[in-house]
Coordinates of C-alpha atoms in Angstrom, one line a residue:
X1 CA 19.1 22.4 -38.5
X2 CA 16.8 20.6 -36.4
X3 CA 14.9 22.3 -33.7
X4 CA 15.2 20.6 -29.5
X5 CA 12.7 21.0 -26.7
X6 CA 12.6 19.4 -23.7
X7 CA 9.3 17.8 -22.1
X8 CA 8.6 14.4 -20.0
X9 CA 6.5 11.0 -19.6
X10 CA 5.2 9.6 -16.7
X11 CA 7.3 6.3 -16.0
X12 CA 5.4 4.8 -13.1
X13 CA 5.2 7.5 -10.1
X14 CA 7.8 9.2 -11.8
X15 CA 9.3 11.0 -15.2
X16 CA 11.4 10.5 -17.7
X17 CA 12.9 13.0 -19.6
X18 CA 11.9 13.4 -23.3
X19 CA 14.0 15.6 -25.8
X20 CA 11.5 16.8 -29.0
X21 CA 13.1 17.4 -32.1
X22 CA 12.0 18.6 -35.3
X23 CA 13.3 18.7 -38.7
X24 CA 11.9 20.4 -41.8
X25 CA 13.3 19.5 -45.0
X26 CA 12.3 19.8 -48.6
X27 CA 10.3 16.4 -50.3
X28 CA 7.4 14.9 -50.5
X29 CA 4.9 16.6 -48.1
X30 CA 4.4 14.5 -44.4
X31 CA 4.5 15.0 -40.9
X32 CA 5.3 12.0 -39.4
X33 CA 5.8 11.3 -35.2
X34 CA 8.6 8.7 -34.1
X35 CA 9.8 7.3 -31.2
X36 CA 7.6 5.0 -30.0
X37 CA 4.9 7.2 -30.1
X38 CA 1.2 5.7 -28.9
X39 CA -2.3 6.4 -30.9
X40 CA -2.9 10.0 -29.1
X41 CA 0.5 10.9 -29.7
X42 CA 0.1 10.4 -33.0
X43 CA -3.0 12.5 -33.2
X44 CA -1.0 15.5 -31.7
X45 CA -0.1 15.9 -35.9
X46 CA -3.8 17.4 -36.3
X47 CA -4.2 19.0 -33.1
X48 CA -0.5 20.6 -33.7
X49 CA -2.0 21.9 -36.9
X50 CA -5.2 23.3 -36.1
X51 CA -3.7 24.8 -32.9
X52 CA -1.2 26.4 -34.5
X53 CA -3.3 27.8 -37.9
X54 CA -6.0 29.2 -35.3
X55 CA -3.4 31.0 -33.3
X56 CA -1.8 33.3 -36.0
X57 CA 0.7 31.1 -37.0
X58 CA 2.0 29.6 -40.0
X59 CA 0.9 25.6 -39.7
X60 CA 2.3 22.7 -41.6
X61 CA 0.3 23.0 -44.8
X62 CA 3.2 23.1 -47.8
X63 CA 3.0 20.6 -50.1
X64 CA 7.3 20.2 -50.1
X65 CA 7.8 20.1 -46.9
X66 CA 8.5 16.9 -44.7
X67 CA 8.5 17.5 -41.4
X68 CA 10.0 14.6 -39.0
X69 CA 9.3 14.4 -35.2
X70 CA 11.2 12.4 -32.7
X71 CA 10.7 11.7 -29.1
X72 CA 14.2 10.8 -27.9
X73 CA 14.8 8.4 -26.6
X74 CA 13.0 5.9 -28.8
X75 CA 13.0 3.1 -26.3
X76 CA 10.4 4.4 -24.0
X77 CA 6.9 4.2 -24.7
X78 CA 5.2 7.8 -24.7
X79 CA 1.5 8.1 -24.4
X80 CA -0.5 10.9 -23.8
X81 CA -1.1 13.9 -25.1
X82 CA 1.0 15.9 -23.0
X83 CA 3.7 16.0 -25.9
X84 CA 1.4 18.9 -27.8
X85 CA 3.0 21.7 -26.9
X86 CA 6.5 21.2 -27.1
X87 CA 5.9 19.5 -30.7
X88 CA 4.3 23.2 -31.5
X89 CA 7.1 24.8 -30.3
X90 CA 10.1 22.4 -31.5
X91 CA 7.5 23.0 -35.1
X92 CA 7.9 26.7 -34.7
X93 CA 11.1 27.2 -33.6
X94 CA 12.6 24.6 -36.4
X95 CA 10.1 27.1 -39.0
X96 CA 12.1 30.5 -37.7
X97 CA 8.6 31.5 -36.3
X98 CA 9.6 31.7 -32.5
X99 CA 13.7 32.5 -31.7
X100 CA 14.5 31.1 -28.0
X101 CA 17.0 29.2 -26.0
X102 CA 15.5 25.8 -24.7
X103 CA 18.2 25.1 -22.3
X104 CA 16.7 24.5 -18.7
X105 CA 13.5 24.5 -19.8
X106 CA 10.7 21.8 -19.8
X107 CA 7.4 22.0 -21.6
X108 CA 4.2 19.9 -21.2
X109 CA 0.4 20.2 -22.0
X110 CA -2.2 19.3 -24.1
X111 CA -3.4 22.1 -27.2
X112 CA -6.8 22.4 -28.1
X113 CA -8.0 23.1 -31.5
X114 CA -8.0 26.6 -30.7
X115 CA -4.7 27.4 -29.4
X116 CA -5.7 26.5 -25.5
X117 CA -3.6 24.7 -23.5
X118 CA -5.2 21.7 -21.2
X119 CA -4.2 20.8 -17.8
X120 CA -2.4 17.2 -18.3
X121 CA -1.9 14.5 -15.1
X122 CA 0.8 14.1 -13.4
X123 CA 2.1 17.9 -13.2
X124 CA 3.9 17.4 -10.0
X125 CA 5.7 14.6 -10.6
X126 CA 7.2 16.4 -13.7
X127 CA 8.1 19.1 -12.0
X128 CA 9.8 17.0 -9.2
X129 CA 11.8 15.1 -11.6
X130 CA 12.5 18.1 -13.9
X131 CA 14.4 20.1 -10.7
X132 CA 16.1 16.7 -9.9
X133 CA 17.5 16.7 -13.4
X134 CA 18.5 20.7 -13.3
X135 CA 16.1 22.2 -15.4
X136 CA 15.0 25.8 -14.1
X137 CA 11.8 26.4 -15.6
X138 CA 8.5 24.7 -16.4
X139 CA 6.1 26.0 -18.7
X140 CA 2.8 23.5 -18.2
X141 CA -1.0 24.4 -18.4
X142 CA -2.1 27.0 -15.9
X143 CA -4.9 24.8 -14.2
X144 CA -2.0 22.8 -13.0
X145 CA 0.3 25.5 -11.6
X146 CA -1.1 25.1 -8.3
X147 CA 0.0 21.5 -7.4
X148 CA 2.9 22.5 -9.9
X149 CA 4.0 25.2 -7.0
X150 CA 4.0 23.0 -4.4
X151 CA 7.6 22.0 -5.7
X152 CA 10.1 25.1 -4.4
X153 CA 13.4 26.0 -6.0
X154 CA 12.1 25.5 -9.7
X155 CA 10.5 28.7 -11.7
X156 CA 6.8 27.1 -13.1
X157 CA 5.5 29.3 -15.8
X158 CA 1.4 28.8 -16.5
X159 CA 0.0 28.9 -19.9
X160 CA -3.5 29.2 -20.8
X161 CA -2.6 29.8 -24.5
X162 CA 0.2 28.5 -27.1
X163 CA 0.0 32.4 -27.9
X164 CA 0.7 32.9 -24.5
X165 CA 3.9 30.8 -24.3
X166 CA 5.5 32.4 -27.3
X167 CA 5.3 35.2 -26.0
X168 CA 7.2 34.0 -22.8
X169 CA 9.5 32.8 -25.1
X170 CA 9.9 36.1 -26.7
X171 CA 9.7 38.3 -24.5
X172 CA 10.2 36.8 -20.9
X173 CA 6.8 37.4 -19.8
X174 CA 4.9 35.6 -17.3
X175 CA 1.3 35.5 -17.4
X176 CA -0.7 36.6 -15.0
X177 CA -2.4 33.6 -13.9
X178 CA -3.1 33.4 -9.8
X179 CA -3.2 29.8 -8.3
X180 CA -5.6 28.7 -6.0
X181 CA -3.2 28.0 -3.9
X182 CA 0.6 27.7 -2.8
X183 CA 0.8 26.9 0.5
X184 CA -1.6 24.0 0.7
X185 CA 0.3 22.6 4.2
X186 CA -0.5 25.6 6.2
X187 CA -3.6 27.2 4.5
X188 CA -6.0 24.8 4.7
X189 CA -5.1 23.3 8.3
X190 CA -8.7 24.2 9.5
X191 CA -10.1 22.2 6.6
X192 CA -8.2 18.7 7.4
X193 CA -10.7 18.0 10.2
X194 CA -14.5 18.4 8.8
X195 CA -16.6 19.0 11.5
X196 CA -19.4 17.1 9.7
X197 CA -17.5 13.5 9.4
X198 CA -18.1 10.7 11.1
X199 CA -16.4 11.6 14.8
X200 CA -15.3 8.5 17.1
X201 CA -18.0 10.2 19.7
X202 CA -20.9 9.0 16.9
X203 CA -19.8 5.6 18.0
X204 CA -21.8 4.5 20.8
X205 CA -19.9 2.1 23.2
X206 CA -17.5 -0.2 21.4
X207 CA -14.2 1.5 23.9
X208 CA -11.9 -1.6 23.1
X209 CA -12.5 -1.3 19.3
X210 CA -11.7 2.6 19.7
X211 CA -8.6 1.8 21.7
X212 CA -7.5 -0.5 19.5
X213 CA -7.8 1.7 16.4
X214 CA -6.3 4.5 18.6
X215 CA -3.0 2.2 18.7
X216 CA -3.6 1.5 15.1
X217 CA -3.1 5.3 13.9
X218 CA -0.4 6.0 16.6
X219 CA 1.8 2.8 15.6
X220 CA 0.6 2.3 12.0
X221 CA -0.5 -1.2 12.4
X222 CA -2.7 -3.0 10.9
X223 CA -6.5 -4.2 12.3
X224 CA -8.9 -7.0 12.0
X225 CA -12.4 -6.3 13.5
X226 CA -15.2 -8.9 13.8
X227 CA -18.6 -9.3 14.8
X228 CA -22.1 -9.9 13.8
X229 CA -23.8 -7.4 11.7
X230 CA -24.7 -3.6 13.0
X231 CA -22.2 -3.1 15.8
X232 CA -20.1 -0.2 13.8
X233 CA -17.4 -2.1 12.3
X234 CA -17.8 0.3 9.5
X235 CA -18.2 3.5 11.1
X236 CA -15.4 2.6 13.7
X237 CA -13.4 2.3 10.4
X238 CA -14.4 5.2 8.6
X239 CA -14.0 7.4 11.8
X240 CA -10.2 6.3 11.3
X241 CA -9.0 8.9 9.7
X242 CA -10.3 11.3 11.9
X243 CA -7.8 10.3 14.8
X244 CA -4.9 10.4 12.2
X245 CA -2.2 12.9 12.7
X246 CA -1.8 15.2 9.7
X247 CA 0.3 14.6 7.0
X248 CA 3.8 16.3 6.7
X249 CA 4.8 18.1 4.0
X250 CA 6.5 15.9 2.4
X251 CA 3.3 13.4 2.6
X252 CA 1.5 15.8 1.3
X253 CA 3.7 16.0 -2.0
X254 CA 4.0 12.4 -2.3
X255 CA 0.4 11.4 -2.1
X256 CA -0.8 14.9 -4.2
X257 CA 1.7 13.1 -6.8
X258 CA 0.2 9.7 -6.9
X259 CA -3.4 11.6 -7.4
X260 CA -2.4 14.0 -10.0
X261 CA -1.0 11.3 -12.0
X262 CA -4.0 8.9 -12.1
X263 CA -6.7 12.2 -12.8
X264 CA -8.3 12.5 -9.2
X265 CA -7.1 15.6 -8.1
X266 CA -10.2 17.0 -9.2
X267 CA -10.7 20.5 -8.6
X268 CA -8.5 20.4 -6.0
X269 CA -4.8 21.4 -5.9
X270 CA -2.9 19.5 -2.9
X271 CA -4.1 15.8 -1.2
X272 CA -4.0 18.2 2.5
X273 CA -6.3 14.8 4.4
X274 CA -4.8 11.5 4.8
X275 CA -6.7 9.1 1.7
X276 CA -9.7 6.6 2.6
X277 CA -9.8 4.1 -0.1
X278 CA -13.3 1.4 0.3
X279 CA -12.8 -1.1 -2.6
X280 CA -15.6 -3.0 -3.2
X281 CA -15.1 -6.5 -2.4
X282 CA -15.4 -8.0 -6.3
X283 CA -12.7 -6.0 -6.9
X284 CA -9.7 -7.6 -9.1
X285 CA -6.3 -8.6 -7.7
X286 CA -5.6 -5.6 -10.5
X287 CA -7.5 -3.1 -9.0
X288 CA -6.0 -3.8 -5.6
X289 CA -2.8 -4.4 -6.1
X290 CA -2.2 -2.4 -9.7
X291 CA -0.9 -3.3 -12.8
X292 CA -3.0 -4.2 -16.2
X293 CA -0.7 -3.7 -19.7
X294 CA 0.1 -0.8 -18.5
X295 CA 0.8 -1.2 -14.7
X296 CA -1.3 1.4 -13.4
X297 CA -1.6 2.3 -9.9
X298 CA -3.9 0.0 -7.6
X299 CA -6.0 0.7 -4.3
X300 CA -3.4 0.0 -2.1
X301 CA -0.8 2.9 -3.8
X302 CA -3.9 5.3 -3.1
X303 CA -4.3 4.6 0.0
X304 CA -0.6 5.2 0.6
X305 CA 0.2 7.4 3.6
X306 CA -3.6 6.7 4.5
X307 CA -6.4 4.1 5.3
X308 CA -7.1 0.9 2.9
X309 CA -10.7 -0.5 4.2
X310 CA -11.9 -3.5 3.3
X311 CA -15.0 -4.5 4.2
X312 CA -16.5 -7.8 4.5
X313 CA -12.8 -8.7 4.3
X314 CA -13.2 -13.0 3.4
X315 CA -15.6 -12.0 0.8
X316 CA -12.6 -10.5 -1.8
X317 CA -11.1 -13.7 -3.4
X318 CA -8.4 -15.7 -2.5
X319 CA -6.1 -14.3 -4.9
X320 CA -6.8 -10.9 -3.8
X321 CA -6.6 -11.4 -0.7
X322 CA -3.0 -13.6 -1.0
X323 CA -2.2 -10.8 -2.8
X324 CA -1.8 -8.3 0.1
X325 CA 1.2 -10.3 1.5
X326 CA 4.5 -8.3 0.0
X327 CA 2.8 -4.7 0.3
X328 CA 1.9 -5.1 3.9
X329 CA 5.5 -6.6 4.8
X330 CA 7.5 -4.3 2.4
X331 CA 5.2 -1.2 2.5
X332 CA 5.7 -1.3 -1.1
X333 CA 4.8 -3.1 -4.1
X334 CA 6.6 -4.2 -7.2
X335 CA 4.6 -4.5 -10.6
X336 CA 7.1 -6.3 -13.4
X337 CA 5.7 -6.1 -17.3
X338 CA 7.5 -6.5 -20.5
X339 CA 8.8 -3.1 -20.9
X340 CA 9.9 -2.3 -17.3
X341 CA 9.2 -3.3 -13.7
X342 CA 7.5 -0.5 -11.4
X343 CA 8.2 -0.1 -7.4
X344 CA 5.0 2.0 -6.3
X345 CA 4.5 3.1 -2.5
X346 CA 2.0 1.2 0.0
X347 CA 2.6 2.3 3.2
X348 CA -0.8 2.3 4.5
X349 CA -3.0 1.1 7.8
X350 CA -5.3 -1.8 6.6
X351 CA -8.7 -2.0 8.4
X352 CA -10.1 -5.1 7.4
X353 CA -13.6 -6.2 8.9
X354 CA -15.4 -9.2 9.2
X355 CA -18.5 -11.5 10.9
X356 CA -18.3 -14.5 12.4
X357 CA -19.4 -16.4 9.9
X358 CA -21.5 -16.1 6.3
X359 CA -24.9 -15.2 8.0
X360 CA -23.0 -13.3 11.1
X361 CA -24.3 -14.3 13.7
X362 CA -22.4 -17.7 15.3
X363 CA -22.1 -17.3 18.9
X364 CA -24.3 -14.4 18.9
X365 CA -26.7 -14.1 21.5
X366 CA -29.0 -11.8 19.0
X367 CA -30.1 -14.4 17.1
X368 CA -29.5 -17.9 15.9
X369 CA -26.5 -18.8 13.3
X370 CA -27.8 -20.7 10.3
X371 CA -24.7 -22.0 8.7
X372 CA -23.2 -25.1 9.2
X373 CA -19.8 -25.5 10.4
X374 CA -18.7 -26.7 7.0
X375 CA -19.7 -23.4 5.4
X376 CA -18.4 -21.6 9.0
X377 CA -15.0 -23.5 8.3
X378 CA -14.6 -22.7 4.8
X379 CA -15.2 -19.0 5.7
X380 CA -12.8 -18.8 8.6
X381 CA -10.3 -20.4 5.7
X382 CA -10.9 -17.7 2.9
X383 CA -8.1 -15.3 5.4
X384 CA -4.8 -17.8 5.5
X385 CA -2.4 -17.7 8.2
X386 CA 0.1 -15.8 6.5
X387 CA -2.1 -12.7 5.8
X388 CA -3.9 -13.3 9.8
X389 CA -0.5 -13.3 10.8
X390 CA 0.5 -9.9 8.9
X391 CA -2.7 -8.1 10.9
X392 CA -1.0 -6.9 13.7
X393 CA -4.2 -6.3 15.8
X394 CA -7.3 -8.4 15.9
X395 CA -10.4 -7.2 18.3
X396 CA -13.8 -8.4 18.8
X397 CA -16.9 -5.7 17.9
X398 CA -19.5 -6.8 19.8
X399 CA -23.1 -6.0 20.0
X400 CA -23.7 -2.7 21.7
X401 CA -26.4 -2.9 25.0
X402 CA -29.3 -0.4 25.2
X403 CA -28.0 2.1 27.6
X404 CA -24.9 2.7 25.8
X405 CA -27.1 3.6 22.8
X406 CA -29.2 6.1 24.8
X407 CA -26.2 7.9 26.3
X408 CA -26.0 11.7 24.9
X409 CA -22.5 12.4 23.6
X410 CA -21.7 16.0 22.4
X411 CA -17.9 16.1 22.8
X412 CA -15.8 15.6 20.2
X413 CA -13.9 12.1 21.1
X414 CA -11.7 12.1 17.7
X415 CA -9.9 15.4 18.6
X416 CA -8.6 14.3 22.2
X417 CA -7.8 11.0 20.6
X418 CA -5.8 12.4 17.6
X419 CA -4.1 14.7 20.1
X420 CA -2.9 11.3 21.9
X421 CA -2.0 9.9 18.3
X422 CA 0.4 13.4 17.2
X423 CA 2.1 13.1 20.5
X424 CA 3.2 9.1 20.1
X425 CA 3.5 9.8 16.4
X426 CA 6.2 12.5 17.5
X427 CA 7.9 10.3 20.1
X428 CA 8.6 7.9 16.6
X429 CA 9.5 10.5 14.8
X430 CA 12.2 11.4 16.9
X431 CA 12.8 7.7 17.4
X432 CA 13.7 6.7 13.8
X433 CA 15.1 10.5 12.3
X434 CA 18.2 9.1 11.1
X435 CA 16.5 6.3 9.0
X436 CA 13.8 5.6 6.7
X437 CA 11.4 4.3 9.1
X438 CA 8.2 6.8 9.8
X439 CA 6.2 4.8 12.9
X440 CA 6.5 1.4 14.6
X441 CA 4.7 -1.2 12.4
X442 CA 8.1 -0.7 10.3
X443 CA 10.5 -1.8 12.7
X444 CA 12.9 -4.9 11.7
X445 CA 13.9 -7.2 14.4
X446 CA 17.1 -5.4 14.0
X447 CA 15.1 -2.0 15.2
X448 CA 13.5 -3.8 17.4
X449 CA 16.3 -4.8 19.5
X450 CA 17.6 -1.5 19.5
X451 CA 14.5 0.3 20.2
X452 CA 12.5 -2.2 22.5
X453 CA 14.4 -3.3 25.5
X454 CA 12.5 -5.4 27.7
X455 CA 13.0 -5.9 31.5
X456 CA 12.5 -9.2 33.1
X457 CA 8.4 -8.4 34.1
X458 CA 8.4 -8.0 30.6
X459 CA 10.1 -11.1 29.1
X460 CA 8.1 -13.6 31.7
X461 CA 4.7 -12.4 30.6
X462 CA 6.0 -12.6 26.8
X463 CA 7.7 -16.0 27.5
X464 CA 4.4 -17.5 28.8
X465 CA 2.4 -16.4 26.2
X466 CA 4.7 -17.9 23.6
X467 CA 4.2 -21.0 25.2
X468 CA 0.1 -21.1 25.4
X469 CA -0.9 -19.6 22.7
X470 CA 2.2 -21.6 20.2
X471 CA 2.8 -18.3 18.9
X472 CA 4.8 -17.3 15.6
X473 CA 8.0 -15.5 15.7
X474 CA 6.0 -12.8 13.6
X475 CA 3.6 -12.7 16.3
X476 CA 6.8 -12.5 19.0
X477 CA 7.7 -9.4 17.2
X478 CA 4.5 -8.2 16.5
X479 CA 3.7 -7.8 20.5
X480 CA 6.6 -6.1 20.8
X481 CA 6.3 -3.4 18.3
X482 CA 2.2 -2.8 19.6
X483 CA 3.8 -2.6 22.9
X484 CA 6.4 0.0 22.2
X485 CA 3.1 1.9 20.8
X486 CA 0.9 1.6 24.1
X487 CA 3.9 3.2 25.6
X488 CA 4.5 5.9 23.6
X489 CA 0.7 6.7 24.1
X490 CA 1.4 6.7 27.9
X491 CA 4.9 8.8 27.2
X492 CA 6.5 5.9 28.8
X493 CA 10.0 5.6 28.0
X494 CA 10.4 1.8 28.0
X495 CA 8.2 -0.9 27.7
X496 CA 6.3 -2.5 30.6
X497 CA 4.5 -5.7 31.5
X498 CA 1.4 -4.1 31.4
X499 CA 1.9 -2.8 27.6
X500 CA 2.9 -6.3 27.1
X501 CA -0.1 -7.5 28.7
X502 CA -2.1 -5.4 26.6
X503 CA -0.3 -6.1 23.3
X504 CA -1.4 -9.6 23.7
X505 CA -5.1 -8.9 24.0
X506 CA -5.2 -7.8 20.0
X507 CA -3.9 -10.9 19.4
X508 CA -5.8 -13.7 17.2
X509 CA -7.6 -16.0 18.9
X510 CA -8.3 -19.3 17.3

């Protein structure tokens, strides 16, 4: 009678459900894996074998006995090495070594050679898709119980040992193995904030660049800042995050889940800061966006519920660039290959920088511009209209004078600022609860008529704009949706002229 556990594969950001069975059966000795098993699943054969013979038990040594494996169901692709321990298991339970019931439970993790059970990737997401499915119990590697825990309402039992399992099994007990930590959202509050990163107060000068980011994080929107070289486009940009307001909990799951399953947890146990991602700018349209044979996660997915900077922004090729256009309208991207297509999140605030031109300084009074307007043309050109148009606020980063360099600072600037940002992030909160939406970059036109009545002031000041500056209908909705963030800074119920007003000073100018 052939011997059923349950385990899992990572299918994207999420899991698939993978029942192992086992059969032993007199013939010509073997121990062959099916199911569209990849090269390290295949290997688990030898690392089942010394695992098991190093542990005290009996291993698959007879020379009359075959011994099938199958990962059901056979059209999904399983890689990783995850699969060793339930293949021991389904092994010993198929060889009467170890009696239990399997129902409603799920097993995962990598076996050493002897007996020890490694932490895998993508723990949480197993878990998560495990309780969705109405399994009760997980038994995975103990390093990964922590992020495993975050995940309430499912029982996760942490192994150290195959030895230590079967006797779970056995006898129902759980080893003693004490997380890091459980309660990652309230814990580590005092850590979100370090007090050594870069603090907007570092920053000398440069108030219209900080305002505008300050509407960046309370909106979500996404910024464009130029200027010659040395006036803290990149600080200004790394100093981001710490205006942000912190994540939810439910953020805090989502992204911890996209780390753990591409390995960069590290040692720690929940993503409790919003991500930075800094992609170097010969980075591959694969890199960015994801994908590759196996459609792994790009830049953009880690930077979900986060920052994506890129710096020196017309630098990245064309195609990488081009490439942004459906993640920053859709907040998502889709990644189709031969066996399957992949939705992964993107929902992040792009802070793109760039200078004025290849050398950096055109119309700089610092110094004089040595490119010719050929080559300044042709660089201008390298960000089309489409993806210009997408960057919902662009602000100049000009040089910063003498005195403002001089002028002593000891304040922190971020924290009043991030205060401002929590409150407006709130407001939208409250604004959107009953649907999908999480600031006001996502609003539709749709939302926007609902959410963002305009009085007559209003409409003039937006009509004559329209008019000079032969404006998109992306940009008409654009200013709208920055306005309804300037007033939700201010706690202003309804938009003004003067947020209007405002809204149109982020915009490009040509």
């Amino acid at each position: 009678m052939p011997a059923k556990v349950f385990s899992a594969t990572l299918c994207g950001i999420d899991a698939n459900i993978i029942t192992v069975e086992t059969d032993i059966s007199h013939g010509l000795h073997c121990f062959t894996i099916v199911g569209l098993p990849d090269q390290s699943v295949g290997e688990s054969r030898d690392r089942v074998n010394a695992a098991l013979k190093n542990s005290g038990f009996q291993y698959p040594k007879k020379t009359n006995q075959k011994i099938i494996v199958n990962l059901a169901p056979a059209d999904i692709r399983k890689e990783g090495a995850s699969y060793d321990l339930p293949i021991a298991l389904s092994y010993l339970s198929a060889s009467d070594q170890l009696h239990f019931d399997p129902e409603k439970k799920l097993f995962v993790g990598e076996l050493a050679l002897d007996g020890g059970v490694r932490p895998i990737h993508g723990a949480l997401a197993i878990v998560a898709q495990a309780k969705r499915d109405g399994f009760t119990v997980v038994v995975l590697p103990s390093l990964n119980a922590p992020e495993a825990q975050l995940i309430s309402g499912i029982t996760v039992v942490p192994v150290a040992t195959i030895s230590e399992c079967a006797d779970y099994l056995m006898h129902g007990t759980i080893p003693a193995h004490t997380p890091a930590d459980t309660a990652p959202v309230g814990a580590h509050k005092d850590a979100l904030y370090d007090a050594d990163a870069l603090d907007f107060s570092h920053i000398k000068g440069q108030e219209q660049a900080k305002r505008a980011l300050e509407i960046a994080a309370a909106g979500g929107h996404n910024v464009l800042l130029s200027g010659p070289p040395g006036t803290g486009k990149t600080m200004l940009a790394k100093a981001t995050t710490s205006i942000l307001p912190e994540m939810s909990e439910g953020e805090i799951i989502e992204t911890t889940k996209i780390y753990s399953i591409v390995g960069l947890l590290g040692t720690h146990h929940a993503m409790i800061k919003r991500p930075f991602r800094s992609p170097h700018h010969s980075a591959s349209d694969i890199a960015l966006i994801g994908g590759g044979k196996t459609a792994k996660l790009g830049e953009i997915t880690l930077a979900h519920n986060g920052v994506l900077f890129l710096d020196e922004f017309p630098e990245f090729p064309r195609d990488v660039i081009e490439a942004l256009r459906q993640p920053l309208e859709d907040k998502t991207i889709t990644i189709s290959r031969a066996h399957g297509s992949f939705s992964y999140p993107a929902n992040f605030i792009l802070i793109a920088t760039k200078n004025p031109c290849p050398c950096g300084y055109y119309r700089s009074s610092q110094r004089e511009c040595t490119c010719s307007m050929a080559t300044i043309i042709k660089y201008e050109k390298k960000i089309s209209g489409p993806i210009a148009d997408r960057i919902d606020i662009h602000v100049e980063v000009p040089a910063v004078a003498y005195e403002k360099l001089t002028e002593e600072s000891t304040e922190s600037e971020s924290a009043h600022i991030r205060a401002r940002v929590s409150r407006a992030r709130h407001t939208q909160n409250e604004r959107f609860k009953k649907t999908p939406l999480t600031c006001n970059a996502d609003m539709s036109s749709a939302h926007i008529k609902k959410h963002c009545p305009l009085d007559s002031a209003s409409l003039s000041v937006l009509k004559n704009a329209m008019e000079k500056l032969n404006l998109s209908a992306r940009a008409f909705h654009k200013i709208i949706k920055l306005a309804r963030t300037i007033a939700d800074l201010e706690d202003a119920p309804h938009i003004l002229s003067t947020h209007i007003a405002e809204a149109l000073q982020y915009q490009q100018r040509s």
